[in-house]
Amino acid sequence: MDATTVKKVAHLARIEINEDNINQYQDDLSNIFSMIDRLEALEIHDIEPLNHPLEMTQRLRQDTVTENDQREQLMQNAPEKADGMFLVPTVIE
Amino acid sequence: MTDFDLTQPETHSISELANALQSKSISSMELTQLYLDRAEQLDSKINAFTSFTKEAALATAQQADAKISDGNNNFATGIPIAHKDLFCTLEGNTTCASKFLENYQSPFESTVTQKTNELCLPMLGKLNMDEFAMGSSTENSFFGPTKNPWHLDYVPGGSSGGSAAAVAASLTPWSTGTDTGGSIRQPAAFCGISGIKPTYGRVSRWGMVAFASSLDQAGPMGKRVEDIAHLLNIISGFDAKDSTSSQQATEDYNAGLAQDISGMTIGLPKEYFSDQLDSNIATAIDAAKSELIKAGANFVEISLPSTDAAIAAYYVIASAEASTNLSRFDGVRFGHRSDKTEDLESLYKHSRAEGFGEEVKRRILTGTFALSAGYYDAYYLKAQKVRRLVLNEFKVALKNVDAILTPITPTPAFQLGQKQDPVTMYQNDIFSITANLAGLPALALPCGFAEGLPVGFQLLGDHFTESRLLNIGHQYQQLTAHHLARPTALV
């Protein structure tokens, strides 16, 4: 895995990575995918993928409100807030 | 029951503690205080806890004593417990042993802890773990590693290392853990205790911080099979809040423990007994087989050919699901926020870079790459096909055997700080990840020692056969005393 790919993946994952650490990530991810690449040798074209270990389907319920308003509790962990809203850096000037 | 010894509550089973509470030989306040004192005295050596919730524990104990006085109690009311620090609790912090959640106070209670709270099981504190349950040594904790109570220079395993070490050191009578690829069973083996990963969907995942949602399952940890069967009774069952919770009826997991196991057939998959297995573990498992034969069980060799491919499939699925689940940690709504924020994107990137440890970042990057455009078919889809193969092979084998016996790890506990590359660490999960891929229940039991360090084996069964696994395990523990051994360094 080259440095450009590592940077691209880190961007997709929204994780800042230090230039000094890119080599280490290249090595680690290359080793991990070398191990994972043993999947390539398998003849599994006809096998149906398994999404759920018990092959259960998603349970449905009535489309009604089940949770009461917990805005105050949910806001309590916000790193920055104002007027009952989450505060982030300016998005639109 | 043996006479209750107030100075050594840790030598008693859960049933004996329950009897002592109900006969008022001891109050829940006294019992809870004894454990808090013991934990206070010993945890500086072991670091099994991320935090203590002393006042809340004593308040619950007081309620428990009132319930017992009124005859308004359940079997386990008043017995203290500690929870892995990824169950969201209203009391105390819920950190997942991550800097990102260092100060996080959950606004809701997980279903598992709700159930133990309803019975008035005083919560002593929250237990250390590998950050976000990613790891096999509890060294990936923001709060520092947990030590193995049998040898303080060795790891307790992980990711539920604090849960296993706290039980082994008798800092709590029992604990909860979670198991995505062996995180209950491997630390149970390394610390010489018992633990079960139930069938996928048996215990609600609601309020557990998600790692890999199609693999995650909570379960009980304790010294004896009969102890964890009691805790499974408490925490299992359908939960409308968890969309993957099973509606299959629960059982009384203690009811069948005493059944005779003679005539049962146990499979030994040849792929799990290769030359790579540590010779001391192989010897201990041979001895365990002899005991089970004495109890009337038969052994047959079986084959699970996709075992080797399973490890690759596991690390694709677990990492992919982790990268998706951990995208919620954005530094906006809760958790760590970086000071280095010029705009929204740099807020995300720096908060995540500062808040996550190295192993978590590695898994997120692995999963992000596996799911990125053009690679889905090569990795995730193929991994799910292997997952089908693994399940099919188990299903075929389990038509002819009642349970499957395997090692849990290729080696005993390793030394703290022993640097291993990620792939070597991942390969060590080879025996434990298959139960998660197939959603099967798997019970870990101690079976002896390798140079002073505990080793264990696991029993796997078909979906929802927890009772049978616990029955076999309990019968094994009637013939052996490995589960009663205590770390002498701490007694």
XYZ file of C-alpha atoms in Angstrom:
584
model
C 0.000 0.000 0.000
C 1.566 3.294 -1.099
C 1.651 6.605 0.777
C -0.970 8.162 -1.509
C -3.447 5.365 -0.712
C -2.813 5.662 3.024
C -3.489 9.408 2.859
C -6.634 8.863 0.810
C -7.970 6.246 3.235
C -7.147 8.438 6.244
C -9.067 11.279 4.589
C -12.070 9.028 3.961
C -11.947 7.954 7.624
C -11.523 11.603 8.723
C -8.396 10.837 10.739
C -5.494 13.268 10.620
C -2.217 11.415 10.200
C 1.211 12.784 10.758
C 3.650 12.628 7.796
C 6.161 10.897 10.114
C 3.738 8.009 10.727
C 2.763 7.299 7.128
C 5.509 4.688 6.667
C 4.302 2.812 9.728
C 0.694 2.801 8.470
C 1.921 1.663 5.037
C 3.716 -1.296 6.654
C 0.872 -2.212 9.021
C -1.893 -1.992 6.427
C 0.202 -3.837 3.827
C 0.786 -6.669 6.308
C -2.868 -6.792 7.320
C -4.017 -6.933 3.691
C -1.399 -9.584 2.857
C -3.105 -11.721 5.493
C -6.554 -10.794 4.202
C -5.540 -11.546 0.620
C -5.721 -15.269 1.347
C -9.421 -14.741 0.512
C -8.365 -14.319 -3.131
C -7.385 -17.954 -3.548
C -10.809 -19.270 -2.506
C -13.274 -20.649 -5.045
C -16.449 -19.172 -3.587
C -18.306 -17.664 -6.556
C -21.449 -19.721 -5.970
C -21.678 -19.138 -2.229
C -24.431 -16.843 -0.976
C -23.007 -14.122 1.332
C -24.113 -14.377 4.987
C -25.303 -11.079 6.481
C -26.680 -12.280 9.784
C -25.411 -15.341 11.634
C -28.956 -16.562 12.352
C -30.328 -15.283 9.041
C -33.009 -13.353 10.839
C -34.790 -10.592 8.977
C -35.200 -7.121 10.370
C -38.063 -6.970 12.829
C -40.574 -4.204 12.123
C -42.726 -2.271 14.578
C -45.552 0.220 14.390
C -44.383 3.594 13.119
C -45.106 5.431 16.333
C -42.976 7.613 18.583
C -41.501 5.433 21.342
C -38.989 7.792 22.927
C -39.775 10.968 24.731
C -37.873 14.209 24.254
C -34.415 13.860 25.814
C -32.827 16.901 24.249
C -31.461 18.278 27.518
C -29.820 14.985 28.557
C -28.410 14.360 25.096
C -26.897 17.870 24.915
C -25.083 17.455 28.217
C -22.063 15.750 26.668
C -21.645 18.290 23.856
C -18.103 19.749 23.843
C -19.485 23.125 22.719
C -23.066 24.292 22.514
C -25.114 27.455 22.239
C -28.865 28.043 22.507
C -29.583 24.332 22.741
C -27.587 23.556 19.597
C -24.231 21.913 18.853
C -21.598 24.519 18.034
C -19.169 23.864 15.150
C -16.746 26.091 13.212
C -18.339 28.306 10.570
C -19.505 26.232 7.612
C -21.005 28.981 5.409
C -19.565 32.512 5.479
C -23.416 -25.131 51.922
C -20.145 -24.552 53.724
C -20.214 -22.204 56.678
C -20.093 -18.640 55.488
C -16.710 -17.102 56.180
C -17.057 -13.328 56.547
C -13.331 -12.806 56.085
C -13.228 -14.671 52.794
C -16.428 -14.036 50.827
C -14.419 -14.598 47.667
C -14.139 -18.324 48.333
C -17.908 -18.759 48.027
C -20.054 -19.495 45.020
C -22.853 -17.167 43.938
C -25.384 -19.625 45.423
C -23.572 -19.505 48.754
C -23.467 -15.703 48.700
C -27.201 -15.653 47.888
C -27.941 -18.049 50.750
C -25.835 -16.009 53.158
C -27.723 -12.844 52.176
C -31.131 -14.451 52.411
C -30.370 -16.112 55.761
C -28.979 -12.726 56.913
C -25.567 -14.188 57.775
C -24.305 -11.072 55.998
C -25.995 -7.954 54.645
C -25.541 -6.630 51.141
C -24.027 -3.478 52.698
C -21.390 -5.594 54.459
C -20.706 -7.743 51.425
C -20.450 -4.752 49.099
C -18.136 -2.965 51.535
C -15.926 -6.061 51.763
C -15.500 -6.149 48.000
C -14.945 -2.390 47.780
C -12.257 -2.648 50.483
C -10.603 -5.565 48.745
C -10.679 -3.785 45.386
C -9.280 -0.629 46.968
C -6.454 -2.628 48.504
C -5.541 -4.705 45.441
C -6.531 -2.821 42.336
C -3.453 -0.581 42.449
C -1.523 -3.747 41.516
C -3.923 -5.037 38.866
C -5.677 -1.995 37.371
C -8.793 -3.994 36.566
C -11.108 -1.019 37.137
C -11.384 2.194 35.136
C -13.519 3.708 37.909
C -15.283 2.830 41.144
C -18.884 3.755 41.911
C -18.679 3.310 45.660
C -21.520 5.543 46.815
C -23.976 4.199 44.269
C -22.946 0.631 45.130
C -23.654 1.170 48.824
C -26.944 2.926 48.083
C -28.035 -0.048 45.960
C -26.865 -2.433 48.694
C -29.061 -0.601 51.162
C -32.053 -1.025 48.840
C -31.144 -4.691 48.413
C -31.130 -5.232 52.173
C -34.554 -3.625 52.409
C -35.871 -5.890 49.652
C -34.447 -8.965 51.385
C -36.019 -7.883 54.693
C -39.367 -7.457 52.955
C -39.020 -10.796 51.187
C -39.290 -8.800 47.973
C -35.997 -10.063 46.568
C -34.772 -12.148 43.659
C -32.218 -14.956 44.052
C -29.227 -12.688 43.346
C -30.445 -9.466 44.993
C -27.629 -7.792 46.907
C -24.660 -9.585 45.289
C -22.232 -6.977 43.978
C -21.063 -6.953 40.360
C -18.797 -4.926 38.074
C -19.377 -4.162 34.399
C -17.084 -3.858 31.420
C -16.703 -0.157 30.700
C -18.520 -0.343 27.376
C -21.951 -0.849 28.902
C -23.561 2.571 29.107
C -24.534 3.322 32.694
C -26.215 6.388 34.153
C -23.940 5.995 37.161
C -20.290 6.983 36.638
C -18.518 7.451 33.311
C -18.673 5.172 30.293
C -15.261 5.418 28.650
C -14.663 2.290 26.537
C -11.107 2.821 27.854
C -10.726 5.559 25.244
C -9.424 9.088 25.548
C -12.293 10.007 23.242
C -14.844 9.116 25.942
C -12.683 9.912 28.978
C -15.388 12.136 30.492
C -18.485 10.717 28.805
C -21.548 10.360 31.010
C -24.173 8.245 29.361
C -27.672 9.731 29.277
C -29.143 6.205 29.192
C -28.678 2.769 30.746
C -27.780 -0.356 28.755
C -30.287 -3.201 28.886
C -27.750 -5.524 30.560
C -27.005 -3.092 33.396
C -30.676 -2.134 33.619
C -31.424 -5.790 34.330
C -28.768 -6.096 37.043
C -29.861 -2.756 38.524
C -33.494 -3.884 38.684
C -32.439 -6.824 40.871
C -30.382 -4.479 43.070
C -26.968 -5.897 42.230
C -24.658 -3.166 43.587
C -22.292 -1.962 40.840
C -18.786 -1.753 42.309
C -17.383 0.044 39.267
C -16.504 -0.184 35.599
C -13.867 -2.545 34.253
C -10.836 -1.937 32.084
C -10.612 -3.192 28.519
C -8.849 -2.697 25.225
C -10.036 0.599 23.756
C -13.427 0.060 22.067
C -12.884 -3.702 22.667
C -10.163 -3.839 20.002
C -7.320 -5.999 21.226
C -6.386 -9.196 23.037
C -4.308 -7.924 25.957
C -6.003 -4.895 27.575
C -2.798 -3.028 26.774
C -4.745 -0.807 24.356
C -6.419 1.041 27.228
C -6.156 4.792 27.715
C -6.088 4.046 31.459
C -3.050 1.757 31.243
C -2.874 -2.021 31.015
C -4.560 -4.461 33.384
C -2.178 -7.033 34.927
C -2.769 -10.760 35.080
C -3.458 -11.596 38.770
C -1.531 -14.866 38.368
C 1.615 -13.078 37.275
C 1.721 -9.310 37.318
C 4.219 -9.166 34.439
C 1.756 -10.886 32.119
C -1.330 -9.673 30.271
C -4.813 -10.762 31.399
C -5.947 -11.108 27.778
C -8.570 -8.910 26.216
C -10.566 -7.154 25.345
C -12.527 -7.967 28.559
C -9.236 -8.170 30.498
C -10.460 -6.086 33.432
C -13.585 -8.272 33.726
C -11.487 -11.456 33.844
C -8.741 -10.125 36.129
C -11.266 -8.665 38.602
C -12.978 -12.051 38.961
C -9.682 -13.978 39.160
C -8.420 -11.624 41.876
C -11.820 -11.781 43.653
C -12.353 -8.040 43.377
C -15.919 -8.864 42.310
C -17.889 -12.131 42.576
C -18.769 -11.955 38.870
C -18.661 -9.528 35.974
C -19.987 -8.789 32.533
C -17.910 -8.840 29.374
C -18.443 -8.642 25.643
C -17.130 -10.903 22.918
C -16.712 -9.862 19.279
C -13.931 -12.315 18.398
C -13.060 -13.991 21.700
C -13.054 -11.044 24.109
C -14.795 -12.986 26.893
C -13.212 -16.395 26.282
C -9.563 -15.476 25.723
C -9.189 -13.378 28.930
C -11.185 -16.059 30.821
C -8.581 -18.593 29.658
C -5.622 -16.331 30.494
C -6.984 -15.603 33.992
C -8.315 -19.090 34.844
C -12.016 -18.251 35.088
C -15.232 -19.283 33.310
C -17.150 -17.214 30.766
C -19.685 -17.714 28.026
C -20.311 -15.933 24.758
C -23.987 -16.654 24.200
C -25.694 -17.165 20.829
C -25.802 -13.960 18.772
C -28.931 -12.078 19.824
C -29.398 -13.931 23.134
C -28.320 -10.923 25.238
C -29.407 -7.436 24.193
C -26.754 -5.217 22.610
C -28.727 -2.084 23.475
C -26.503 0.404 25.295
C -23.300 -1.433 24.495
C -20.883 0.819 22.600
C -20.872 -0.929 19.218
C -17.693 -2.409 17.746
C -18.825 -4.878 15.042
C -22.601 -5.127 15.245
C -23.028 -8.487 13.467
C -20.477 -10.134 15.804
C -20.864 -8.360 19.193
C -22.427 -10.300 22.057
C -22.406 -9.682 25.810
C -21.969 -12.459 28.323
C -21.274 -13.334 31.960
C -17.892 -14.083 33.568
C -17.291 -15.780 36.915
C -15.327 -18.463 38.683
C -17.777 -21.331 38.245
C -20.078 -22.469 35.472
C -22.974 -22.392 37.943
C -22.131 -18.742 38.728
C -22.207 -17.612 35.119
C -25.395 -19.611 34.476
C -27.076 -17.506 37.189
C -25.869 -14.288 35.559
C -26.956 -15.470 32.094
C -30.435 -15.997 33.546
C -30.425 -12.352 34.598
C -29.054 -10.672 31.464
C -30.468 -12.764 28.590
C -33.779 -12.370 26.815
C -35.602 -10.505 24.084
C -35.275 -6.731 23.993
C -37.393 -4.639 21.643
C -34.700 -1.932 21.731
C -32.168 -4.194 19.965
C -33.288 -4.924 16.400
C -31.154 -8.102 16.295
C -32.365 -9.416 19.660
C -33.700 -12.970 19.441
C -37.322 -13.719 20.316
C -36.476 -17.344 21.118
C -37.655 -18.126 24.663
C -34.958 -18.126 27.357
C -34.358 -21.058 29.654
C -33.379 -21.482 33.276
C -29.693 -22.006 32.587
C -29.108 -23.537 36.027
C -31.910 -26.064 35.746
C -30.029 -28.651 33.697
C -26.539 -28.359 35.173
C -26.758 -31.560 37.182
C -27.831 -33.730 34.235
C -25.780 -36.769 33.387
C -23.663 -36.200 30.265
C -22.947 -39.840 29.578
C -23.574 -40.749 25.973
C -22.881 -37.244 24.703
C -20.618 -36.977 21.676
C -18.070 -34.171 21.534
C -16.287 -33.264 18.309
C -12.599 -32.344 18.082
C -11.896 -30.320 14.933
C -8.525 -31.401 13.601
C -7.776 -27.885 12.273
C -7.704 -26.608 15.892
C -5.124 -29.109 17.098
C -2.160 -28.358 14.839
C 1.556 -28.250 15.705
C 1.178 -24.542 16.453
C -0.731 -25.321 19.653
C 1.421 -24.849 22.767
C 2.343 -28.281 24.155
C 1.280 -27.371 27.709
C -2.170 -26.384 26.456
C -2.396 -29.600 24.425
C -1.512 -31.622 27.546
C -4.055 -29.766 29.708
C -6.783 -30.305 27.095
C -5.911 -34.016 26.871
C -6.428 -34.241 30.633
C -9.771 -32.426 30.296
C -10.851 -34.911 27.638
C -9.982 -37.788 30.008
C -12.199 -36.250 32.698
C -15.093 -35.847 30.273
C -14.644 -39.454 29.128
C -14.892 -40.477 32.797
C -18.197 -38.587 32.900
C -19.371 -40.699 29.978
C -18.728 -38.456 26.964
C -17.334 -39.800 23.673
C -14.950 -37.933 21.412
C -14.829 -38.001 17.628
C -12.591 -36.150 15.205
C -14.359 -33.676 12.940
C -13.150 -31.253 10.273
C -13.831 -27.525 9.843
C -11.788 -26.777 6.711
C -12.507 -23.019 6.466
C -10.868 -22.256 9.829
C -7.792 -20.732 8.189
C -9.804 -18.535 5.806
C -12.023 -17.445 8.706
C -9.348 -15.225 10.260
C -9.082 -13.153 7.049
C -12.872 -12.930 6.766
C -13.150 -11.919 10.428
C -10.680 -9.042 10.127
C -12.497 -7.705 7.050
C -15.964 -7.874 8.646
C -14.930 -6.669 12.116
C -12.848 -3.769 10.738
C -15.459 -2.752 8.172
C -18.233 -2.680 10.764
C -15.957 -0.874 13.231
C -15.090 1.823 10.698
C -18.809 2.410 10.168
C -19.782 2.284 13.850
C -16.953 4.545 14.969
C -17.859 7.248 12.456
C -20.241 8.532 15.132
C -17.251 9.799 17.121
C -16.982 13.185 15.429
C -16.100 15.590 18.225
C -19.349 17.513 17.730
C -22.037 15.866 19.838
C -20.062 14.193 22.620
C -16.576 13.092 23.534
C -13.197 14.594 22.759
C -12.908 17.756 20.683
C -9.550 18.966 19.422
C -8.393 22.548 19.871
C -6.842 22.473 16.400
C -9.971 23.290 14.504
C -9.913 25.606 11.505
C -13.035 24.237 9.899
C -15.478 21.353 10.285
C -13.281 18.846 8.468
C -10.207 19.601 10.552
C -12.388 19.373 13.677
C -13.345 15.821 12.718
C -9.843 14.815 11.676
C -7.955 16.208 14.668
C -10.544 15.136 17.238
C -10.409 11.560 15.937
C -6.608 11.560 15.610
C -6.216 12.748 19.217
C -9.083 10.752 20.718
C -8.369 7.302 19.264
C -5.425 5.057 20.115
C -3.230 3.397 17.485
C -5.005 0.035 17.299
C -8.396 1.695 16.876
C -7.051 3.883 14.072
C -5.502 0.845 12.388
C -8.823 -0.994 12.421
C -10.756 2.030 11.168
C -8.276 2.504 8.307
C -8.397 -1.215 7.474
C -12.197 -1.179 7.417
C -12.379 2.075 5.476
C -10.062 0.704 2.785
C -11.989 -2.588 2.601
C -15.250 -0.688 2.061
C -13.851 1.977 -0.280
C -15.050 2.246 -3.892
C -13.910 -0.676 -6.044
C -12.941 -3.003 -3.178
C -16.290 -4.065 -1.735
C -16.540 -7.248 -3.859
C -12.935 -8.238 -3.212
C -13.153 -7.914 0.561
C -16.482 -7.499 2.347
C -18.567 -9.599 -0.028
C -15.954 -12.354 -0.120
C -15.649 -12.295 3.659
C -19.408 -12.754 3.979
C -19.197 -15.751 1.666
C -16.511 -17.275 3.872
C -18.769 -16.552 6.815
C -21.432 -18.731 5.168
C -18.851 -21.524 4.697
C -17.833 -21.350 8.356
C -21.478 -21.532 9.490
C -22.294 -24.394 7.081
C -19.329 -26.433 8.271
C -20.354 -25.986 11.905
C -23.972 -26.900 11.090
C -22.889 -30.092 9.322
C -20.559 -31.060 12.173
C -23.198 -30.303 14.816
C -25.653 -32.745 13.212
C -23.400 -35.542 14.448
C -22.028 -34.164 17.720
C -23.600 -32.525 20.781
C -20.782 -30.035 21.242
C -17.329 -29.186 19.913
C -14.247 -28.880 22.122
C -11.289 -26.714 21.065
C -8.445 -24.685 22.535
C -9.173 -20.956 22.960
C -5.691 -19.659 22.222
C -2.566 -21.150 20.620
C -0.419 -19.994 23.600
C -0.832 -19.040 27.285
C -0.763 -15.368 28.366
C 2.201 -13.383 27.045
C 4.332 -10.798 28.819
C 3.181 -7.209 29.134
C 4.837 -4.892 26.648
C 5.999 -7.724 24.446
C 5.790 -5.931 21.119
C 3.963 -7.936 18.511
C 3.073 -6.839 15.021
C -0.693 -6.509 14.441
C -0.937 -9.525 12.119
C 0.713 -11.862 14.673
C -1.726 -10.599 17.319
C -4.666 -11.137 14.939
C -3.537 -14.698 14.100
C -3.752 -15.598 17.799
C -7.537 -15.126 17.591
C -7.887 -18.006 15.134
C -9.647 -20.393 17.562
C -12.079 -17.866 19.007
C -13.338 -15.834 16.019
C -15.244 -18.658 14.320
C -17.966 -18.770 17.031
C -18.651 -15.071 16.371
C -18.750 -15.466 12.584
C -21.263 -18.316 12.963
C -23.137 -16.704 15.902
C -22.694 -19.842 18.023
C -22.548 -19.994 21.828
C -19.105 -20.806 23.236
C -18.201 -21.554 26.852
C -14.650 -21.003 28.159
C -13.411 -23.105 31.072
C -10.099 -23.282 32.909
C -8.305 -26.648 32.588
C -4.901 -26.262 34.206
C -1.685 -24.313 34.065
C 1.278 -23.782 31.778
C 4.305 -22.683 33.798
C 2.117 -21.035 36.431
C -0.252 -19.338 33.981
C -3.828 -20.570 33.579
C -4.985 -22.164 30.337
C -8.467 -23.087 29.174
C -10.583 -24.740 26.531
C -13.918 -23.915 24.950
C -17.097 -25.826 24.204
C -19.079 -24.686 21.172
C -22.609 -25.749 20.331
C -25.430 -25.067 17.929
C -27.425 -21.824 18.228
C -29.306 -21.568 21.556
C -27.671 -24.633 23.140
C -26.213 -22.653 26.049
C -27.875 -25.016 28.541
C -26.125 -28.048 27.106
C -22.701 -26.345 27.064
C -23.181 -25.191 30.654
C -24.292 -28.722 31.623
C -21.102 -30.247 30.189
C -18.977 -27.499 31.722
C -20.572 -27.889 35.135
C -20.096 -31.661 35.058
C -16.438 -31.086 34.158
C -16.094 -28.722 37.126
C -17.601 -31.370 39.421
C -14.624 -33.584 38.556
C -11.891 -30.932 38.602
C -10.754 -28.003 40.750
C -8.957 -25.737 38.258
C -11.750 -23.161 38.513
C -11.249 -22.944 42.296
C -7.519 -22.220 42.169
C -6.709 -18.722 43.404
C -3.745 -16.517 42.504
C -1.494 -16.995 45.519
C 0.357 -13.729 44.974
C -2.793 -11.847 45.951
C -4.451 -13.938 48.620
